[in-house]
Amino acid sequence: MSEGYSLAGGINLPKILRLLGSDGQRYKQLVKGKDDMRQDAVIEQLFQVINSFMVPADRLHIRTYMVVPLTKRCGVLQWVDSTMPFGEWFRENEPKYRPDAPTTMQMRAAVHNVHKQKDVTPKQKLDIFSRVCAQAPPIFRFFFYSMFYDAQTWFERRDVYIRSAAVSSMAGWALGIGDRHLQNILVDTRTAELVHIDLGIAFDLGRLLPVPELVPFRLTREMQDGMGMFGLEATFKESCRVALSKMRENARVVITILNVLKVDPLYMWSLIPLRRDKIERTASINSTRMSSQPNAALPMNAEDNKEASRSILHVGKRLNANISVEGQVNELIQQATDPNSLSRMFEGWSAWY
């Protein structure tokens, strides 16, 4: 191991170490404290299982990374090289590609000033959302122009990006993964694959946030801008249909794995009621309401079993829906791109990007 370490961004100041592997190569690892990594580890495992459903000809793959929980309060994560968060790319490139537009903080402040009003209406939220969108035209297509210079590489990387967005969107929706703000989605600067990090909000817990998440996955203007002139109508929709079809065909495998985890004493089902309680306490001034609920008196093992069953049922319903695959994909895309829903999202989610 190297003698020193560096600090990554974040409130808990995770440490970046450079470790010497058995092959003689040095590898960067991220050590996180004050954070339970068990759910991240299992979601990554489920991503790997979903990858196994896909055939090479489909070129659909969720980019994964290793997560090793050490205790309930810390863990080690594989450092994903050559990636950057969406938010970082926009901060670096907005002055170049839209110099006259408001900055990220100015747009966020404008939205916040409307949302914080006591009697704000959905129409007012939609109006400020539309105004901010008009002031900042999308620019993510320039990521591909600036990173991949020859036409063939540009086309191939854009295709990889679209397929990566499609399969991760379908998997994220099936598992109820939320909190997909600009810092929690990385883009690989060599391959254009997407990498989803910080997977602590899953199984639809995002709907319990103080400002509920109303969209199934991130498919905002900037995400679409990187897909080219055909947008959602060509590769993206078809890739979503293929990915969802494969997941439906193998739904029993996913449910079986979740049922195995249901009886695993090391797994994180106990985290779900704790996270839900924390979310609800944050949203409510009267925290005494929590202790008055009947379920509060249940022993932890019974509560864990209840949460496990709820989560498994949630995934099973989505993967065994009666609606056709095409109809499901169209409905999800409509929900993800609905301005009325996007305008009501928390301003930190930056729905206008």
XYZ file of C-alpha atoms in Angstrom:
353
model
C 0.000 0.000 0.000
C 1.133 3.546 -0.638
C 2.295 5.525 2.357
C -0.328 8.244 2.086
C -3.858 8.790 0.892
C -5.907 11.537 -0.690
C -9.421 12.708 0.088
C -12.380 12.442 -2.233
C -15.258 14.893 -2.146
C -18.224 14.325 0.119
C -19.408 15.130 3.614
C -17.750 12.048 5.140
C -14.409 12.615 3.345
C -13.803 9.130 1.899
C -10.137 8.214 1.459
C -8.486 7.219 -1.819
C -5.773 4.581 -1.378
C -3.416 3.058 -3.936
C -2.961 -0.625 -3.177
C -0.448 -3.069 -4.613
C -2.205 -6.057 -6.143
C -0.937 -9.648 -6.303
C -0.147 -9.027 -9.979
C 2.281 -6.250 -9.088
C -0.029 -3.476 -10.329
C -1.284 -0.596 -8.199
C -5.035 -0.086 -7.915
C -7.006 2.818 -6.509
C -9.567 1.960 -3.856
C -12.075 4.175 -2.093
C -12.522 3.677 1.649
C -15.791 5.077 2.984
C -16.688 5.525 6.626
C -19.931 6.497 8.353
C -21.845 4.765 5.578
C -23.316 1.267 5.295
C -22.211 -0.309 2.023
C -24.154 -3.574 2.256
C -27.022 -2.457 0.038
C -24.613 -1.080 -2.577
C -22.835 -4.444 -2.625
C -26.004 -6.429 -3.210
C -27.360 -4.052 -5.862
C -24.055 -4.430 -7.724
C -24.445 -8.208 -7.492
C -27.964 -7.944 -8.915
C -26.601 -5.807 -11.753
C -24.137 -8.591 -12.530
C -26.963 -11.128 -12.568
C -28.964 -8.929 -14.952
C -25.890 -8.692 -17.184
C -25.862 -12.484 -17.403
C -29.341 -12.392 -18.971
C -28.118 -10.384 -21.951
C -26.556 -11.962 -25.028
C -23.444 -10.455 -26.661
C -25.341 -9.615 -29.847
C -27.573 -7.198 -27.909
C -24.540 -5.196 -26.683
C -26.373 -4.417 -23.433
C -24.314 -4.267 -20.284
C -24.504 -2.494 -16.911
C -21.106 -1.237 -15.846
C -20.416 -2.570 -12.345
C -17.691 -2.214 -9.731
C -16.699 -4.131 -6.622
C -18.043 -3.162 -3.198
C -16.722 -4.865 -0.058
C -18.562 -3.960 3.164
C -16.238 -4.246 6.148
C -18.632 -3.338 8.954
C -22.049 -1.732 9.214
C -20.328 1.645 9.087
C -17.582 1.340 6.478
C -16.488 -0.410 3.322
C -14.082 -0.453 0.394
C -15.105 0.302 -3.189
C -13.278 -0.256 -6.441
C -12.195 3.057 -7.959
C -13.669 3.370 -11.455
C -10.894 4.843 -13.584
C -11.403 7.302 -16.442
C -14.838 8.413 -15.283
C -16.339 11.713 -14.217
C -19.736 12.662 -12.772
C -22.207 14.360 -15.077
C -22.164 17.353 -12.756
C -18.405 17.760 -13.083
C -18.560 17.650 -16.886
C -21.202 20.381 -16.943
C -19.281 22.596 -14.532
C -16.200 22.363 -16.710
C -17.904 22.799 -20.071
C -20.876 25.108 -19.556
C -18.749 28.269 -19.873
C -17.518 27.019 -23.249
C -20.726 25.731 -24.822
C -23.358 28.064 -23.341
C -21.461 31.100 -22.032
C -24.549 33.319 -21.791
C -26.648 30.878 -19.763
C -27.070 31.105 -15.977
C -24.696 29.000 -13.896
C -25.740 25.805 -12.174
C -26.056 27.584 -8.827
C -28.072 30.439 -10.338
C -30.530 28.008 -11.931
C -30.818 26.010 -8.740
C -31.387 29.185 -6.718
C -34.101 30.348 -9.126
C -35.941 27.048 -8.757
C -35.441 26.980 -4.983
C -36.860 30.488 -4.559
C -40.109 29.320 -6.152
C -40.283 25.911 -4.472
C -39.777 27.335 -0.972
C -42.890 29.510 -1.187
C -45.541 28.323 1.217
C -48.456 28.140 -1.219
C -46.533 27.341 -4.406
C -48.667 25.613 -7.043
C -47.690 22.920 -9.556
C -48.202 25.481 -12.324
C -45.678 27.843 -10.735
C -43.179 25.003 -10.466
C -43.742 24.133 -14.111
C -43.333 27.769 -15.145
C -39.948 28.187 -13.436
C -38.804 24.804 -14.747
C -39.725 25.803 -18.313
C -38.021 29.176 -17.902
C -34.774 27.618 -16.672
C -34.837 25.081 -19.506
C -35.279 27.860 -22.042
C -32.291 29.741 -20.610
C -29.967 26.717 -20.783
C -30.213 24.734 -24.041
C -28.795 21.178 -23.773
C -25.125 20.661 -24.600
C -24.222 17.053 -23.770
C -23.757 16.179 -27.455
C -20.497 18.122 -27.206
C -19.155 15.444 -24.848
C -18.921 13.123 -27.836
C -17.610 15.780 -30.218
C -14.811 16.717 -27.809
C -13.821 13.219 -26.679
C -14.038 11.184 -29.885
C -12.622 12.864 -32.935
C -13.068 10.437 -35.829
C -16.532 9.667 -37.124
C -16.459 5.906 -36.537
C -15.343 6.184 -32.896
C -17.853 8.974 -32.270
C -20.694 6.826 -33.631
C -19.610 3.715 -31.716
C -19.231 5.532 -28.393
C -22.565 7.255 -28.747
C -24.172 3.875 -29.437
C -22.508 2.451 -26.304
C -23.825 5.412 -24.286
C -27.398 4.927 -25.522
C -27.413 1.196 -24.813
C -25.828 1.730 -21.407
C -28.477 4.309 -20.534
C -31.247 1.978 -21.674
C -30.264 -1.145 -19.736
C -29.367 0.770 -16.564
C -32.699 2.609 -16.749
C -34.679 -0.629 -16.974
C -32.686 -2.283 -14.182
C -32.875 0.834 -12.012
C -36.626 1.020 -12.435
C -37.119 -2.680 -11.639
C -35.097 -2.353 -8.426
C -36.595 1.021 -7.506
C -33.235 2.828 -7.475
C -33.511 6.567 -6.874
C -31.335 9.556 -6.048
C -29.983 9.723 -9.620
C -28.713 13.273 -9.434
C -25.772 14.599 -11.459
C -23.104 13.401 -9.019
C -24.417 9.829 -8.800
C -24.078 8.999 -12.492
C -20.570 8.756 -13.926
C -19.664 8.669 -17.605
C -16.564 6.864 -18.829
C -14.463 9.253 -20.897
C -12.989 6.365 -22.937
C -16.036 4.174 -23.626
C -18.981 6.533 -22.869
C -20.553 3.898 -20.603
C -22.594 5.089 -17.630
C -21.701 4.006 -14.098
C -24.276 4.398 -11.331
C -22.888 4.959 -7.845
C -24.297 5.567 -4.347
C -27.140 3.054 -4.462
C -28.479 3.604 -0.953
C -31.938 4.690 -2.152
C -33.528 1.550 -3.604
C -36.821 -0.338 -3.583
C -38.728 2.921 -4.133
C -37.511 4.658 -0.987
C -37.123 7.742 -3.172
C -40.865 8.198 -3.035
C -40.570 8.743 0.727
C -38.053 11.563 0.511
C -39.203 14.959 1.823
C -39.563 15.952 -1.838
C -40.697 12.649 -3.394
C -39.053 11.386 -6.560
C -41.705 11.169 -9.252
C -39.785 9.726 -12.204
C -38.698 6.086 -12.719
C -35.155 6.966 -13.863
C -33.119 9.894 -15.148
C -33.961 10.665 -18.784
C -33.668 14.434 -18.828
C -32.945 16.810 -21.719
C -29.185 16.449 -21.406
C -29.392 12.654 -21.316
C -31.396 12.764 -24.533
C -29.122 15.355 -26.135
C -26.276 12.853 -26.128
C -28.366 10.363 -28.120
C -28.285 12.253 -31.404
C -30.945 13.416 -33.795
C -33.144 10.327 -33.378
C -33.222 10.794 -29.614
C -35.308 8.151 -27.872
C -37.005 6.785 -30.965
C -34.348 4.444 -32.318
C -31.655 2.603 -30.358
C -32.775 3.681 -26.896
C -36.343 2.379 -27.101
C -35.319 -0.844 -28.785
C -32.583 -1.453 -26.214
C -35.077 -0.815 -23.397
C -37.460 -3.343 -24.916
C -34.732 -5.977 -25.263
C -33.422 -5.403 -21.739
C -36.866 -5.530 -20.149
C -37.778 -8.644 -22.136
C -34.677 -10.450 -20.882
C -35.376 -9.368 -17.316
C -38.970 -10.573 -17.540
C -37.867 -13.927 -18.967
C -35.517 -14.358 -16.026
C -37.673 -12.765 -13.330
C -37.664 -15.964 -11.283
C -33.861 -15.821 -11.050
C -33.946 -12.294 -9.614
C -36.719 -13.184 -7.172
C -34.882 -16.352 -6.100
C -31.738 -14.356 -5.342
C -33.720 -11.833 -3.327
C -35.412 -14.663 -1.416
C -32.000 -16.115 -0.581
C -30.906 -12.720 0.692
C -34.112 -12.551 2.735
C -32.688 -15.120 5.158
C -29.099 -13.855 5.019
C -28.289 -12.440 8.479
C -25.583 -10.220 7.001
C -27.823 -8.505 4.528
C -29.302 -5.048 4.843
C -33.065 -5.497 5.186
C -32.851 -3.845 8.603
C -31.477 -0.741 6.874
C -34.705 -0.160 4.976
C -36.951 0.650 7.981
C -34.098 2.710 9.465
C -33.736 4.703 6.257
C -37.491 5.077 5.948
C -37.757 6.307 9.538
C -34.949 8.793 8.951
C -36.622 10.054 5.777
C -39.987 10.418 7.450
C -38.516 12.128 10.503
C -36.747 14.576 8.220
C -39.997 15.294 6.427
C -42.038 15.676 9.603
C -41.565 18.181 12.411
C -43.456 15.943 14.790
C -41.036 13.052 15.207
C -43.079 11.555 18.064
C -45.440 10.237 15.418
C -42.865 7.583 14.557
C -42.833 5.982 17.996
C -46.622 5.794 18.095
C -46.899 3.546 15.045
C -47.910 -0.073 15.801
C -44.988 -1.519 13.845
C -42.474 0.267 16.088
C -43.020 -2.375 18.779
C -42.228 -5.302 16.495
C -38.919 -7.118 17.097
C -36.241 -6.337 14.515
C -36.282 -9.805 12.929
C -40.021 -9.549 12.237
C -39.568 -6.047 10.852
C -36.682 -7.229 8.672
C -38.809 -10.041 7.263
C -41.613 -7.627 6.504
C -39.284 -5.269 4.651
C -37.702 -8.126 2.719
C -41.102 -9.408 1.621
C -42.212 -5.928 0.604
C -39.086 -5.351 -1.474
C -39.308 -8.737 -3.195
C -42.989 -8.194 -3.960
C -42.150 -4.767 -5.375
C -39.585 -6.232 -7.803
C -41.780 -9.202 -8.696
C -44.737 -7.033 -9.637
C -42.638 -4.954 -11.984
C -41.055 -7.938 -13.709
C -44.342 -9.832 -14.024
C -46.654 -7.010 -15.098
C -49.514 -7.814 -17.466
C -48.765 -4.876 -19.744
C -46.752 -5.629 -22.891
C -43.033 -4.875 -22.926
C -43.501 -2.186 -25.561
C -46.353 -0.612 -23.633
C -44.340 -0.693 -20.397
C -41.322 0.955 -22.026
C -43.451 3.680 -23.603
C -45.178 4.366 -20.300
C -41.885 4.585 -18.398
C -40.361 6.948 -20.951
C -43.449 9.148 -20.783
C -43.202 9.265 -16.981
C -39.457 9.960 -17.036
C -39.775 12.864 -19.473
C -42.997 14.431 -18.178
C -42.284 18.133 -17.452
C -45.020 18.185 -14.813
C -43.168 15.528 -12.806
C -39.681 16.881 -13.482
C -40.704 20.368 -12.391
C -41.719 19.036 -8.959
C -38.439 17.251 -8.262
C -36.040 18.494 -5.594
C -33.872 21.283 -7.043
C -30.691 19.418 -6.074
C -31.683 16.707 -8.568
C -31.275 19.345 -11.318
C -34.089 18.069 -13.512
C -33.404 20.753 -16.129
C -30.113 19.061 -17.026
